[in-house]
C-alpha cells in the first residue's frame, strides 16, 4: 500500500519532495530514501529541542481506536497536578482528540495529515511552533492510528509506547512485527472488556511480543475502570527519572525506529514513487493556529 498510496508525503516534508523536480511525474526510490534520511536528520534536531527543555517525549502508537486518547485523558487526570504535560495529536482529519485533551486542562496541538498515515519529524517540528516546551515535564505525541508505518519514523521523541486493545486479538504482535519490535512498552488496553471475550490471552500477547526478541515490559489496563493505571504511571515516572539522569550525563534516549519498516515504504530496485496530484496536495493542510 505504502509504495503507491503516497503516504510518505506529509505537509511537513512535501517541500523536500518538490525540490527533487520529478521527471514525467515519476521519481525513483532514491527520493524516498532521501526523505527518510532527511527525516532522521530533522528528528535529531527535534530531540535537541526536547533535551534543551528537559522534556521527556513519548510516542503513542496503535491501530485506530485502541484507546490512545482515553489513556491520555486518564493519565492527565492523575498527573496534571504534579507534572506539566502537553500533547501533540496526529490524525488524518478532525480536531476531536485535541479538544478532548484540552478539556482536561492541558495544552494540545492537532496535526491533520490529510492522507499521510503516520507523523514524521517535519510535522512534529512544525507543531513545536504552536506549543511552549518551556517548563514541560512530559510531551505525548499521539500518532495516527496505524499498526505499521508510524514505527518507521523517528520524530525526535524518546520512547515508544504501543497499545494493543483486547478486542484486536492477542496475535497482533506476531502479525505486525515492525510495530511491536519498536515498543519500549506494550500496553494491553480495555481490559474491562475481557469478561465478554473468550479468546484473548494476555499471556499469549506477551509471548508473541517476546517472540520478536523484544523484552519490553507489558502492562494491562483499562481507561474505563482504572485498573492497571498505577503500573503505567509508575513506568512513566521511572522513565522521567531515567531520562533526567541521562541528561545530567549529557546523553539522551533514542527510540527503537524500525528500519525494516522504512523498507516497506521503499523496496529497493523495483519501486516507483508517484507524487500526489496537485488536487490531492491541496487537501493536505497543517492547521495553523
Ligand atoms: N470498554 C472500554 N472502552 C474504551 C477504553 N478506552 C477507550 N475505549 C473506547 O474505545 C473507543 C476509542 O477510544 P479512543 O481513546 O478514541 O481511541 P484512539 O486510539 O485514541 O483512537 P484514534 O485516535 O481514532 O486512533 C472509544 O469509544 C472509547 O470510549 C477502555 O479502557 N475500555
Ligand atoms: Zn504508510
Ligand atoms: Zn527547530
Ligand atoms: Zn485518539
Coordinates of C-alpha atoms and ligand atoms in Angstrom, one line a residue:
X1 CA 0.0 0.0 0.0
X2 CA 2.6 2.5 1.1
X3 CA 4.6 2.1 -2.1
X4 CA 1.8 3.7 -4.1
X5 CA -0.5 5.5 -1.7
X6 CA 1.8 8.5 -1.3
X7 CA 1.7 8.1 2.5
X8 CA 5.4 9.2 2.7
X9 CA 4.4 12.7 1.7
X10 CA 3.2 14.8 4.5
X11 CA 2.6 18.5 4.7
X12 CA 5.8 18.7 6.6
X13 CA 8.2 17.1 4.1
X14 CA 6.4 18.0 0.9
X15 CA 8.8 20.8 0.0
X16 CA 11.6 18.3 0.1
X17 CA 9.9 16.1 -2.4
X18 CA 9.0 19.0 -4.7
X19 CA 12.7 20.1 -4.6
X20 CA 13.5 16.8 -6.3
X21 CA 11.8 18.0 -9.5
X22 CA 10.2 14.7 -10.6
X23 CA 10.5 13.9 -14.3
X24 CA 7.3 12.9 -16.0
X25 CA 5.5 12.6 -12.7
X26 CA 7.6 9.7 -11.6
X27 CA 10.8 9.6 -9.5
X28 CA 12.6 6.6 -8.2
X29 CA 13.1 5.0 -4.8
X30 CA 16.1 7.2 -4.2
X31 CA 13.8 10.1 -3.4
X32 CA 12.1 8.0 -0.7
X33 CA 15.4 7.1 0.9
X34 CA 16.5 10.7 0.8
X35 CA 13.3 11.6 2.5
X36 CA 13.9 9.1 5.3
X37 CA 17.4 10.3 5.8
X38 CA 16.1 13.9 6.0
X39 CA 13.5 12.7 8.5
X40 CA 16.2 11.2 10.7
X41 CA 18.2 14.5 10.5
X42 CA 15.1 16.5 11.4
X43 CA 14.3 14.1 14.3
X44 CA 17.8 14.7 15.8
X45 CA 17.1 18.4 15.6
X46 CA 13.7 17.9 17.3
X47 CA 15.3 15.8 20.0
X48 CA 17.8 18.6 20.6
X49 CA 14.9 21.0 21.2
X50 CA 13.3 18.5 23.7
X51 CA 16.6 17.8 25.5
X52 CA 17.3 21.5 25.8
X53 CA 14.0 21.9 27.7
X54 CA 14.4 18.6 29.6
X55 CA 11.0 17.3 28.4
X56 CA 10.5 13.5 28.0
X57 CA 8.6 12.8 24.8
X58 CA 6.6 9.7 24.3
X59 CA 5.2 8.5 21.0
X60 CA 1.9 6.6 21.5
X61 CA 1.1 4.2 18.7
X62 CA -1.6 1.6 18.0
X63 CA -4.3 0.7 15.5
X64 CA -7.2 3.1 15.2
X65 CA -9.4 3.2 18.3
X66 CA -7.3 1.1 20.7
X67 CA -7.7 3.8 23.4
X68 CA -4.7 6.1 23.0
X69 CA -6.7 9.3 23.7
X70 CA -8.6 7.6 26.5
X71 CA -5.3 6.6 28.1
X72 CA -4.1 10.2 27.8
X73 CA -7.3 11.6 29.4
X74 CA -6.9 9.2 32.3
X75 CA -3.2 9.9 32.6
X76 CA -3.7 13.7 32.6
X77 CA -6.4 13.4 35.3
X78 CA -3.9 11.6 37.6
X79 CA -0.8 13.7 36.8
X80 CA -1.9 17.2 35.9
X81 CA -1.3 18.5 39.5
X82 CA 2.2 17.1 39.8
X83 CA 3.6 17.3 36.2
X84 CA 3.4 19.8 33.4
X85 CA 2.1 17.9 30.4
X86 CA 1.3 18.8 26.7
X87 CA 0.1 16.7 23.8
X88 CA 0.5 16.7 20.1
X89 CA -2.3 14.8 18.3
X90 CA -2.0 13.2 14.9
X91 CA -5.0 12.3 12.8
X92 CA -5.9 12.4 9.1
X93 CA -8.8 14.7 9.9
X94 CA -10.7 16.4 12.7
X95 CA -9.6 18.1 15.9
X96 CA -11.6 15.8 18.1
X97 CA -8.7 14.3 20.0
X98 CA -7.2 17.7 20.7
X99 CA -10.5 19.0 22.0
X100 CA -10.7 16.0 24.4
X101 CA -7.2 16.7 25.7
X102 CA -7.8 20.5 26.0
X103 CA -10.9 19.7 28.0
X104 CA -8.6 18.1 30.6
X105 CA -6.8 21.4 31.0
X106 CA -3.5 20.8 29.2
X107 CA -2.2 22.3 26.0
X108 CA -2.7 20.3 22.9
X109 CA -2.0 20.9 19.2
X110 CA -3.6 18.9 16.4
X111 CA -1.7 17.9 13.3
X112 CA -4.0 16.8 10.5
X113 CA -2.1 14.8 7.9
X114 CA -4.8 14.7 5.2
X115 CA -3.7 11.5 3.5
X116 CA -0.5 10.5 5.4
X117 CA -0.9 7.5 7.7
X118 CA 1.9 8.5 10.1
X119 CA 3.5 11.5 11.6
X120 CA 7.1 12.5 10.6
X121 CA 9.7 14.7 12.2
X122 CA 8.9 17.7 10.0
X123 CA 5.3 17.7 11.0
X124 CA 6.3 17.5 14.7
X125 CA 8.8 20.3 14.2
X126 CA 6.0 22.5 12.7
X127 CA 3.8 21.7 15.7
X128 CA 6.5 22.9 18.1
X129 CA 5.9 26.4 16.9
X130 CA 2.5 26.2 18.4
X131 CA 3.4 24.6 21.8
X132 CA 5.5 26.0 24.5
X133 CA 8.0 23.4 25.7
X134 CA 9.4 25.6 28.4
X135 CA 8.8 24.1 31.8
X136 CA 7.1 20.9 30.4
X137 CA 7.9 17.6 32.1
X138 CA 6.2 15.3 29.6
X139 CA 5.1 15.6 26.0
X140 CA 2.9 12.9 24.5
X141 CA 2.7 12.5 20.7
X142 CA -0.4 10.5 19.8
X143 CA 0.5 9.1 16.4
X144 CA -2.0 8.4 13.6
X145 CA -3.9 5.1 14.3
X146 CA -1.9 2.6 12.2
X147 CA -0.1 -0.5 13.2
X148 CA 2.6 -0.3 10.5
X149 CA 4.0 3.0 9.2
X150 CA 4.4 5.1 12.4
X151 CA 7.1 2.7 13.8
X152 CA 9.4 3.7 10.9
X153 CA 9.7 7.4 11.6
X154 CA 11.8 8.9 14.3
X155 CA 10.0 12.1 15.5
X156 CA 12.8 13.1 17.8
X157 CA 11.0 11.5 20.7
X158 CA 12.5 9.3 23.4
X159 CA 10.2 6.3 24.0
X160 CA 7.7 4.3 22.0
X161 CA 4.6 3.0 23.7
X162 CA 2.4 0.6 21.7
X163 CA -1.2 -0.1 22.7
X164 CA -3.0 -3.4 21.9
X165 CA -6.7 -3.5 22.8
X166 CA -8.1 -6.8 23.9
X167 CA -10.7 -6.7 21.1
X168 CA -7.9 -6.8 18.4
X169 CA -6.7 -10.3 19.3
X170 CA -3.6 -11.5 21.1
X171 CA -1.9 -12.4 17.8
X172 CA -1.3 -8.8 16.7
X173 CA 2.4 -8.6 17.8
X174 CA 3.1 -11.6 15.6
X175 CA 1.2 -10.2 12.6
X176 CA 2.6 -6.6 12.9
X177 CA 6.2 -7.2 14.0
X178 CA 7.5 -3.9 12.7
X179 CA 5.3 -2.0 15.1
X180 CA 5.7 -4.3 18.1
X181 CA 9.5 -4.6 17.7
X182 CA 9.6 -0.8 18.2
X183 CA 7.8 -0.9 21.5
X184 CA 9.6 0.2 24.6
X185 CA 6.4 -0.7 26.5
X186 CA 3.4 -2.6 25.3
X187 CA 0.1 -1.6 26.9
X188 CA -2.8 -4.0 26.8
X189 CA -5.9 -1.8 26.8
X190 CA -9.6 -2.1 27.5
X191 CA -9.2 -5.0 30.0
X192 CA -12.7 -4.2 31.4
X193 CA -14.0 -6.0 28.2
X194 CA -12.2 -9.3 28.9
X195 CA -15.2 -10.9 30.6
X196 CA -17.0 -10.6 27.2
X197 CA -14.2 -12.1 25.2
X198 CA -13.3 -15.8 25.2
X199 CA -10.2 -15.9 23.2
X200 CA -7.9 -13.1 24.3
X201 CA -4.9 -14.2 26.4
X202 CA -2.6 -11.5 27.9
X203 CA 0.0 -14.3 28.3
X204 CA -0.2 -15.1 24.6
X205 CA 0.1 -11.5 23.7
X206 CA 3.2 -11.1 25.8
X207 CA 4.7 -14.3 24.4
X208 CA 4.1 -13.0 20.9
X209 CA 5.9 -9.8 21.8
X210 CA 8.8 -11.6 23.3
X211 CA 9.0 -13.9 20.2
X212 CA 10.0 -10.8 18.3
X213 CA 13.1 -10.6 20.5
X214 CA 11.6 -7.6 22.3
X215 CA 11.7 -8.0 26.0
X216 CA 9.8 -4.7 26.6
X217 CA 7.6 -4.7 29.7
X218 CA 3.8 -5.3 29.3
X219 CA 1.1 -3.5 31.4
X220 CA -2.6 -4.3 31.1
X221 CA -5.0 -1.6 32.0
X222 CA -8.5 -0.2 31.5
X223 CA -9.1 3.5 31.0
X224 CA -12.7 2.9 31.9
X225 CA -12.4 1.3 35.3
X226 CA -8.8 2.5 36.1
X227 CA -7.3 -1.0 36.7
X228 CA -3.7 -1.1 35.8
X229 CA -3.2 2.6 35.6
X230 CA -1.0 2.7 38.7
X231 CA 1.6 0.4 36.9
X232 CA 1.5 2.7 33.9
X233 CA 2.0 5.8 36.0
X234 CA 4.9 4.1 37.8
X235 CA 6.5 3.2 34.5
X236 CA 6.1 6.8 33.3
X237 CA 7.7 8.2 36.5
X238 CA 10.6 5.8 36.2
X239 CA 11.2 6.8 32.6
X240 CA 11.2 10.5 33.6
X241 CA 13.8 9.7 36.3
X242 CA 16.0 7.7 33.9
X243 CA 15.8 10.4 31.2
X244 CA 16.7 13.2 33.6
X245 CA 19.7 11.1 34.8
X246 CA 20.9 10.6 31.2
X247 CA 20.6 14.4 30.6
X248 CA 22.9 15.0 33.6
X249 CA 25.5 12.8 31.8
X250 CA 25.0 14.8 28.6
X251 CA 23.2 11.8 27.0
X252 CA 19.8 11.3 25.6
X253 CA 17.3 8.5 25.0
X254 CA 16.6 7.2 21.5
X255 CA 13.5 5.2 20.5
X256 CA 13.8 1.9 18.5
X257 CA 13.0 3.1 15.0
X258 CA 12.4 0.2 12.6
X259 CA 14.5 0.4 9.5
X260 CA 12.7 -2.6 8.0
X261 CA 9.5 -0.7 8.2
X262 CA 11.1 2.1 6.2
X263 CA 11.8 -0.6 3.6
X264 CA 8.1 -1.3 3.5
X265 CA 7.8 2.2 2.1
X266 CA 10.6 1.8 -0.4
X267 CA 11.5 -1.6 -1.7
X268 CA 14.9 -1.1 -3.4
X269 CA 15.1 -1.8 -7.0
X270 CA 11.5 -2.2 -8.1
X271 CA 9.6 0.6 -6.6
X272 CA 8.4 3.6 -8.5
X273 CA 7.1 6.6 -6.4
X274 CA 4.2 8.5 -7.8
X275 CA 4.0 12.1 -6.4
X276 CA 0.5 13.0 -5.4
X277 CA -1.6 15.2 -7.7
X278 CA -1.9 18.9 -7.0
X279 CA -5.6 18.3 -6.3
X280 CA -4.8 15.9 -3.5
X281 CA -2.0 18.1 -2.3
X282 CA -4.4 21.0 -2.0
X283 CA -6.4 18.9 0.5
X284 CA -3.4 18.3 2.8
X285 CA -3.2 21.0 5.3
X286 CA -1.5 21.5 8.6
X287 CA -3.8 23.6 10.7
X288 CA -2.2 26.9 11.6
X289 CA -3.0 28.5 14.9
Ligands
LIG1 N1 -14.5 -0.5 27.2 C1 -13.5 0.3 27.0 N2 -13.6 1.2 26.0 C2 -12.5 2.0 25.8 C3 -11.4 2.1 26.7 N3 -10.6 3.0 26.2 C4 -11.1 3.6 25.1 N4 -12.3 3.0 24.9 C5 -13.3 3.3 23.8 O1 -12.7 3.0 22.6 C6 -13.1 4.0 21.6 C7 -11.8 4.6 21.0 O2 -11.1 5.2 22.1 P1 -10.0 6.4 21.7 O3 -9.4 6.7 23.0 O4 -10.7 7.4 20.9 O5 -9.0 5.5 20.8 P2 -7.8 6.1 20.0 O6 -6.8 5.1 19.9 O7 -7.4 7.4 20.5 O8 -8.5 6.3 18.6 P3 -7.8 7.0 17.3 O9 -7.2 8.3 17.7 O10 -9.0 7.3 16.4 O11 -6.9 6.1 16.7 C8 -13.9 5.0 22.3 O12 -15.3 4.7 22.1 C9 -13.6 4.8 23.8 O13 -14.6 5.1 24.7 C10 -11.4 1.2 27.8 O14 -10.4 1.1 28.6 N5 -12.4 0.3 27.9
LIG2 ZN1 2.2 4.1 5.1
LIG3 ZN1 13.9 23.8 15.3
LIG4 ZN1 -7.1 9.2 19.6

